PDB file of C-alpha atoms in Angstrom:
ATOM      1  CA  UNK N   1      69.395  14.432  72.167  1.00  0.00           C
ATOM      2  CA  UNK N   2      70.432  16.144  75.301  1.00  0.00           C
ATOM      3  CA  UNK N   3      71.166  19.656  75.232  1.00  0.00           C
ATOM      4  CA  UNK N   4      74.601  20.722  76.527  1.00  0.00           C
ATOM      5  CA  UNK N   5      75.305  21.352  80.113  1.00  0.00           C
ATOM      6  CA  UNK N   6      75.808  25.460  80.830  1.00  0.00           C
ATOM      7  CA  UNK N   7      79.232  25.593  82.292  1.00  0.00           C
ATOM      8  CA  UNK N   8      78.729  27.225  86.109  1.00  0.00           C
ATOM      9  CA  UNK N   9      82.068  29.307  87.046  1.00  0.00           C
ATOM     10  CA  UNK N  10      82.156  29.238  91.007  1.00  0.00           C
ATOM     11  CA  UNK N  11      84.560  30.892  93.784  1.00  0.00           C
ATOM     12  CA  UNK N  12      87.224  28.054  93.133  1.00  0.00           C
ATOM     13  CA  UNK N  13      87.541  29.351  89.324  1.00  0.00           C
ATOM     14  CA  UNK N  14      87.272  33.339  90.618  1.00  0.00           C
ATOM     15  CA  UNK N  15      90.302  32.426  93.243  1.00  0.00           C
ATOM     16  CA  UNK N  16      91.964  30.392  90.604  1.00  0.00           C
ATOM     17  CA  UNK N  17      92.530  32.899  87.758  1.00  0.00           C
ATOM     18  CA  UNK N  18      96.714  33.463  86.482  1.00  0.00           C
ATOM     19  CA  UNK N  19      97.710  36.423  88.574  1.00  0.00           C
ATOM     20  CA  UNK N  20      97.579  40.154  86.926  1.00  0.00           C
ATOM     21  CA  UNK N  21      93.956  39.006  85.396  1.00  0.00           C
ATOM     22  CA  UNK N  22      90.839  40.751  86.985  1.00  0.00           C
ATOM     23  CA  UNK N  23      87.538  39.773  86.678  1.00  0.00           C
ATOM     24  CA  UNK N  24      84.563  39.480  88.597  1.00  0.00           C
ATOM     25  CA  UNK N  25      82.179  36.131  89.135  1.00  0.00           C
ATOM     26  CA  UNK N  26      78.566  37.725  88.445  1.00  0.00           C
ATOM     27  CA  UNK N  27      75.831  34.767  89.051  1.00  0.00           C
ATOM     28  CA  UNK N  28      77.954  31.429  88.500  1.00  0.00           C
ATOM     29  CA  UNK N  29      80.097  33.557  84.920  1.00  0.00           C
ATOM     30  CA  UNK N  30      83.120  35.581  85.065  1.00  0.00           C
ATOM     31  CA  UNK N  31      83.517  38.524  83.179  1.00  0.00           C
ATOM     32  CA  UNK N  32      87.206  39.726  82.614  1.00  0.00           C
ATOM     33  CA  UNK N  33      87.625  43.493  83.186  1.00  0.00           C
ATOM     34  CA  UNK N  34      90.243  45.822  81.742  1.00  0.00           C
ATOM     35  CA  UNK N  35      92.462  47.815  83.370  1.00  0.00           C
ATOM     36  CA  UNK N  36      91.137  50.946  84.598  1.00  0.00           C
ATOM     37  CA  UNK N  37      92.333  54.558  83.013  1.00  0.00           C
ATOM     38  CA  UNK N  38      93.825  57.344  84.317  1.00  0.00           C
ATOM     39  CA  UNK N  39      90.869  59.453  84.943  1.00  0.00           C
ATOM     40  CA  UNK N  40      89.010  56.375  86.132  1.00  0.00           C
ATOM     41  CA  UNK N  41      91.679  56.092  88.596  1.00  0.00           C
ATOM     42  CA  UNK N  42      91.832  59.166  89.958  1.00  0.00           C
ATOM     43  CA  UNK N  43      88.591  60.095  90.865  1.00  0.00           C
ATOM     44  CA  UNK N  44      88.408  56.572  92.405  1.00  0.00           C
ATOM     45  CA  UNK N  45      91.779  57.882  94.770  1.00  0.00           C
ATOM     46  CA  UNK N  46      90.238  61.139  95.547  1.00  0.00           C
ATOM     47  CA  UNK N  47      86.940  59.674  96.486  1.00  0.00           C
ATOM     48  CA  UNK N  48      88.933  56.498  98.453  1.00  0.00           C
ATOM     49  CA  UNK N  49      90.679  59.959 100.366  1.00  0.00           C
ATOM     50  CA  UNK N  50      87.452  62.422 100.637  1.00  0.00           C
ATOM     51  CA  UNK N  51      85.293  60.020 102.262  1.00  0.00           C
ATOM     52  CA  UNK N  52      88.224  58.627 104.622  1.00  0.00           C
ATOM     53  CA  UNK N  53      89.157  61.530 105.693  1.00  0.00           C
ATOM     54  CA  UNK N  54      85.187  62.200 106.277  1.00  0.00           C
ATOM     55  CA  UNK N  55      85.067  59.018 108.468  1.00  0.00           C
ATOM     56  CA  UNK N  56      88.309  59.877 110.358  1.00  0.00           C
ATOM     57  CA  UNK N  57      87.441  63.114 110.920  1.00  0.00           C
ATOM     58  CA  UNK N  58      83.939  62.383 112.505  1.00  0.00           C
ATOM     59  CA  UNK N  59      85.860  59.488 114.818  1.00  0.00           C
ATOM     60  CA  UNK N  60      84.068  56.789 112.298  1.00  0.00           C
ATOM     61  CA  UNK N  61      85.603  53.112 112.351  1.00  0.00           C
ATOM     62  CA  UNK N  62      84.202  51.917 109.144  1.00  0.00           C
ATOM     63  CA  UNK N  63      87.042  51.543 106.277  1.00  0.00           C
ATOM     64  CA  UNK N  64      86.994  52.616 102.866  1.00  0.00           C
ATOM     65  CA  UNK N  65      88.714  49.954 100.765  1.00  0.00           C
ATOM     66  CA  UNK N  66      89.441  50.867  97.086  1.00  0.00           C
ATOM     67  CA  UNK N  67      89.832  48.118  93.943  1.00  0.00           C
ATOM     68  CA  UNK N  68      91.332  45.705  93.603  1.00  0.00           C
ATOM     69  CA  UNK N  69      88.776  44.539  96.650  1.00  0.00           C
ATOM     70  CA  UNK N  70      86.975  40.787  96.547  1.00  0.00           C
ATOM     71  CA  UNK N  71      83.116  41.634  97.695  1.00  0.00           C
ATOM     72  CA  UNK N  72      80.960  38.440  97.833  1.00  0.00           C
ATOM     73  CA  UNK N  73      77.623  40.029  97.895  1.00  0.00           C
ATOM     74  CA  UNK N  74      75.582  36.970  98.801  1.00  0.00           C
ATOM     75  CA  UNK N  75      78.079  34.701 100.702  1.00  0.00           C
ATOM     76  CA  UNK N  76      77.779  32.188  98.158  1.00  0.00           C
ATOM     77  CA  UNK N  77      79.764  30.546  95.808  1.00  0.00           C
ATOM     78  CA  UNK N  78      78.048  32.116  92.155  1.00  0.00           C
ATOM     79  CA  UNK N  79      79.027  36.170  93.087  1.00  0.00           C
ATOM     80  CA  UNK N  80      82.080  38.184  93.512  1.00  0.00           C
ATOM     81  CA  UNK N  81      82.738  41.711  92.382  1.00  0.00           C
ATOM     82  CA  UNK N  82      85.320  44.164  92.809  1.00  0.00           C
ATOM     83  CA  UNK N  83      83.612  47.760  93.393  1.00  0.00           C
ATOM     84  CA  UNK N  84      85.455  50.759  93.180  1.00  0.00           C
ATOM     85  CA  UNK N  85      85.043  51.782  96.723  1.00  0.00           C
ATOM     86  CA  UNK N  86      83.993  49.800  99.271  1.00  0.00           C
ATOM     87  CA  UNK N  87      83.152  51.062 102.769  1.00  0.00           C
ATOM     88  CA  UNK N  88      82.677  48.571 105.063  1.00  0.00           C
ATOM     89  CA  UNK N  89      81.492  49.443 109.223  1.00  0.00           C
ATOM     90  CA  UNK N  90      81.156  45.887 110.912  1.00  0.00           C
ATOM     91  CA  UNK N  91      84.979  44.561 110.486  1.00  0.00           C
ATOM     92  CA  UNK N  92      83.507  40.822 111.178  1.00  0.00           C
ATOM     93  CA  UNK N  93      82.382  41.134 107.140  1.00  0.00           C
ATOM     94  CA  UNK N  94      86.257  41.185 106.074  1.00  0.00           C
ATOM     95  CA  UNK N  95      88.263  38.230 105.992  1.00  0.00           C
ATOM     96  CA  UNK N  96      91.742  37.340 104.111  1.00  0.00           C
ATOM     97  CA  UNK N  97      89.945  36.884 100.499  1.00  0.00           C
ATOM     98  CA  UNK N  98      88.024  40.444 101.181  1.00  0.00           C
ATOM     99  CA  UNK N  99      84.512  41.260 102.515  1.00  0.00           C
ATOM    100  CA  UNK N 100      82.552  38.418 102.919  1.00  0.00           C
ATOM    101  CA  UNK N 101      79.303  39.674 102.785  1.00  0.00           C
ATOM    102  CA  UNK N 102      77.689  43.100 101.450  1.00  0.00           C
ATOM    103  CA  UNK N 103      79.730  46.138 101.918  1.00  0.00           C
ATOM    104  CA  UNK N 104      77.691  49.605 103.629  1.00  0.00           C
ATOM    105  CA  UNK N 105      78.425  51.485 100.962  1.00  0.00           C
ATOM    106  CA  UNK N 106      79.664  50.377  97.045  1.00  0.00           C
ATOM    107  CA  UNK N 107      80.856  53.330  94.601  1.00  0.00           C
ATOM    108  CA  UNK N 108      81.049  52.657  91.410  1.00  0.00           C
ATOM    109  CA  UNK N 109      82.868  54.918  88.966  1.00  0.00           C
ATOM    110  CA  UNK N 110      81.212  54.258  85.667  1.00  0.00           C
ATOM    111  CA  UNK N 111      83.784  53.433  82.501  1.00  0.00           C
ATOM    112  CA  UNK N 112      82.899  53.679  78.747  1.00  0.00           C
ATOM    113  CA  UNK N 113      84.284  49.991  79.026  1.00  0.00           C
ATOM    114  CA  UNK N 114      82.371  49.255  82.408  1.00  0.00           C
ATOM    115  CA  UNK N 115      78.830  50.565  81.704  1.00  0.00           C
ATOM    116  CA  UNK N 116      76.676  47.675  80.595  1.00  0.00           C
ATOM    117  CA  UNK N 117      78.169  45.773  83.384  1.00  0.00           C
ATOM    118  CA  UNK N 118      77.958  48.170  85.888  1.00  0.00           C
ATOM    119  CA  UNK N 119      74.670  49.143  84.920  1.00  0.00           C
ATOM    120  CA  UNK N 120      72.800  46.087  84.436  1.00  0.00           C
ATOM    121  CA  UNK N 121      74.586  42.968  85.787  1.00  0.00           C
ATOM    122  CA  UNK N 122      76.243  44.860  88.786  1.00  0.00           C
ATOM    123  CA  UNK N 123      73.477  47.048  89.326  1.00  0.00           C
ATOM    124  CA  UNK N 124      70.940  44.048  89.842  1.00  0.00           C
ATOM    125  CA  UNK N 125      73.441  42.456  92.182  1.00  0.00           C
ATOM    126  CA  UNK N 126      73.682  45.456  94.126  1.00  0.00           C
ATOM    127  CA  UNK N 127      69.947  45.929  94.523  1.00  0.00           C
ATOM    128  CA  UNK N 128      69.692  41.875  95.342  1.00  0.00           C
ATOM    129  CA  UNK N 129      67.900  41.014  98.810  1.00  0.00           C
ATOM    130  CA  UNK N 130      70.821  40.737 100.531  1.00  0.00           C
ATOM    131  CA  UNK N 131      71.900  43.851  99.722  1.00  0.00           C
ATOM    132  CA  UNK N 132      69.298  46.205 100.059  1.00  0.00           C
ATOM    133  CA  UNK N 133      69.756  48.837  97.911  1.00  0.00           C
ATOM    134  CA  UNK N 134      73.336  49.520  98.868  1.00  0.00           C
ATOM    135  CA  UNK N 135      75.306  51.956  96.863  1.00  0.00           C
ATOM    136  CA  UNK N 136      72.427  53.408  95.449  1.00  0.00           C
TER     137      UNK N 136
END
């Protein structure tokens, strides 16, 4: 008897999803993601401001881009996430859907409702070989 066939989710089903529900494609599964708190939030604003007005004020042209943000970290089909903070420096990685390819920089700001995915599948992702060890 043949086993089942593991259901792959891909960029299609990611793109797809009923607007007002997050979630984040992590190697071919999504993963739905509730909605950030208020604490969560703000740091993620004042950090999105602090480092922007870093960049600006050192005549910088990267962009810090907070979530909601698309990031496909391999520029394949199986993985997008949405970091908290993105800073991206070579504008040919963004496109319409978000930034196509590793950002420079990913901040993450850790949730009692985020941390085993943002410390083990995200984390992995981030340290992937296409990514270096971004964010880290």
């Amino acid at each position: 008897m043949a086993l089942p066939k593991e259901h792959i989710d891909t960029s299609e089903d990611y793109w797809n999803l009923p607007d007002g529900q997050r979630a984040e494609l992590i190697d071919g599964r999504l993963y739905g993601m509730a909605p950030p708190n208020y604490i969560h939030q703000k740091l993620v604003s004042q950090l999105t401001r602090i480092i922007g007005n870093y960049i600006a004020e050192k005549g910088g042209c990267c962009e810090v881009i907070p979530a909601p943000f698309a990031v496909n970290l391999h520029a394949d089909e199986k993985t997008w996430v949405e970091p908290d903070i993105s800073v991206i420096c070579d504008s040919s990685k963004l496109s319409e859907r978000g930034c196509e390819e590793p950002p420079d920089w990913i901040i993450e700001v850790v949730s009692p409702s985020s941390t085993r995915n943002d410390y083990i599948a995200k984390l992995f992702q981030y340290r992937g070989p296409k990514c270096g060890n971004i964010g880290l």
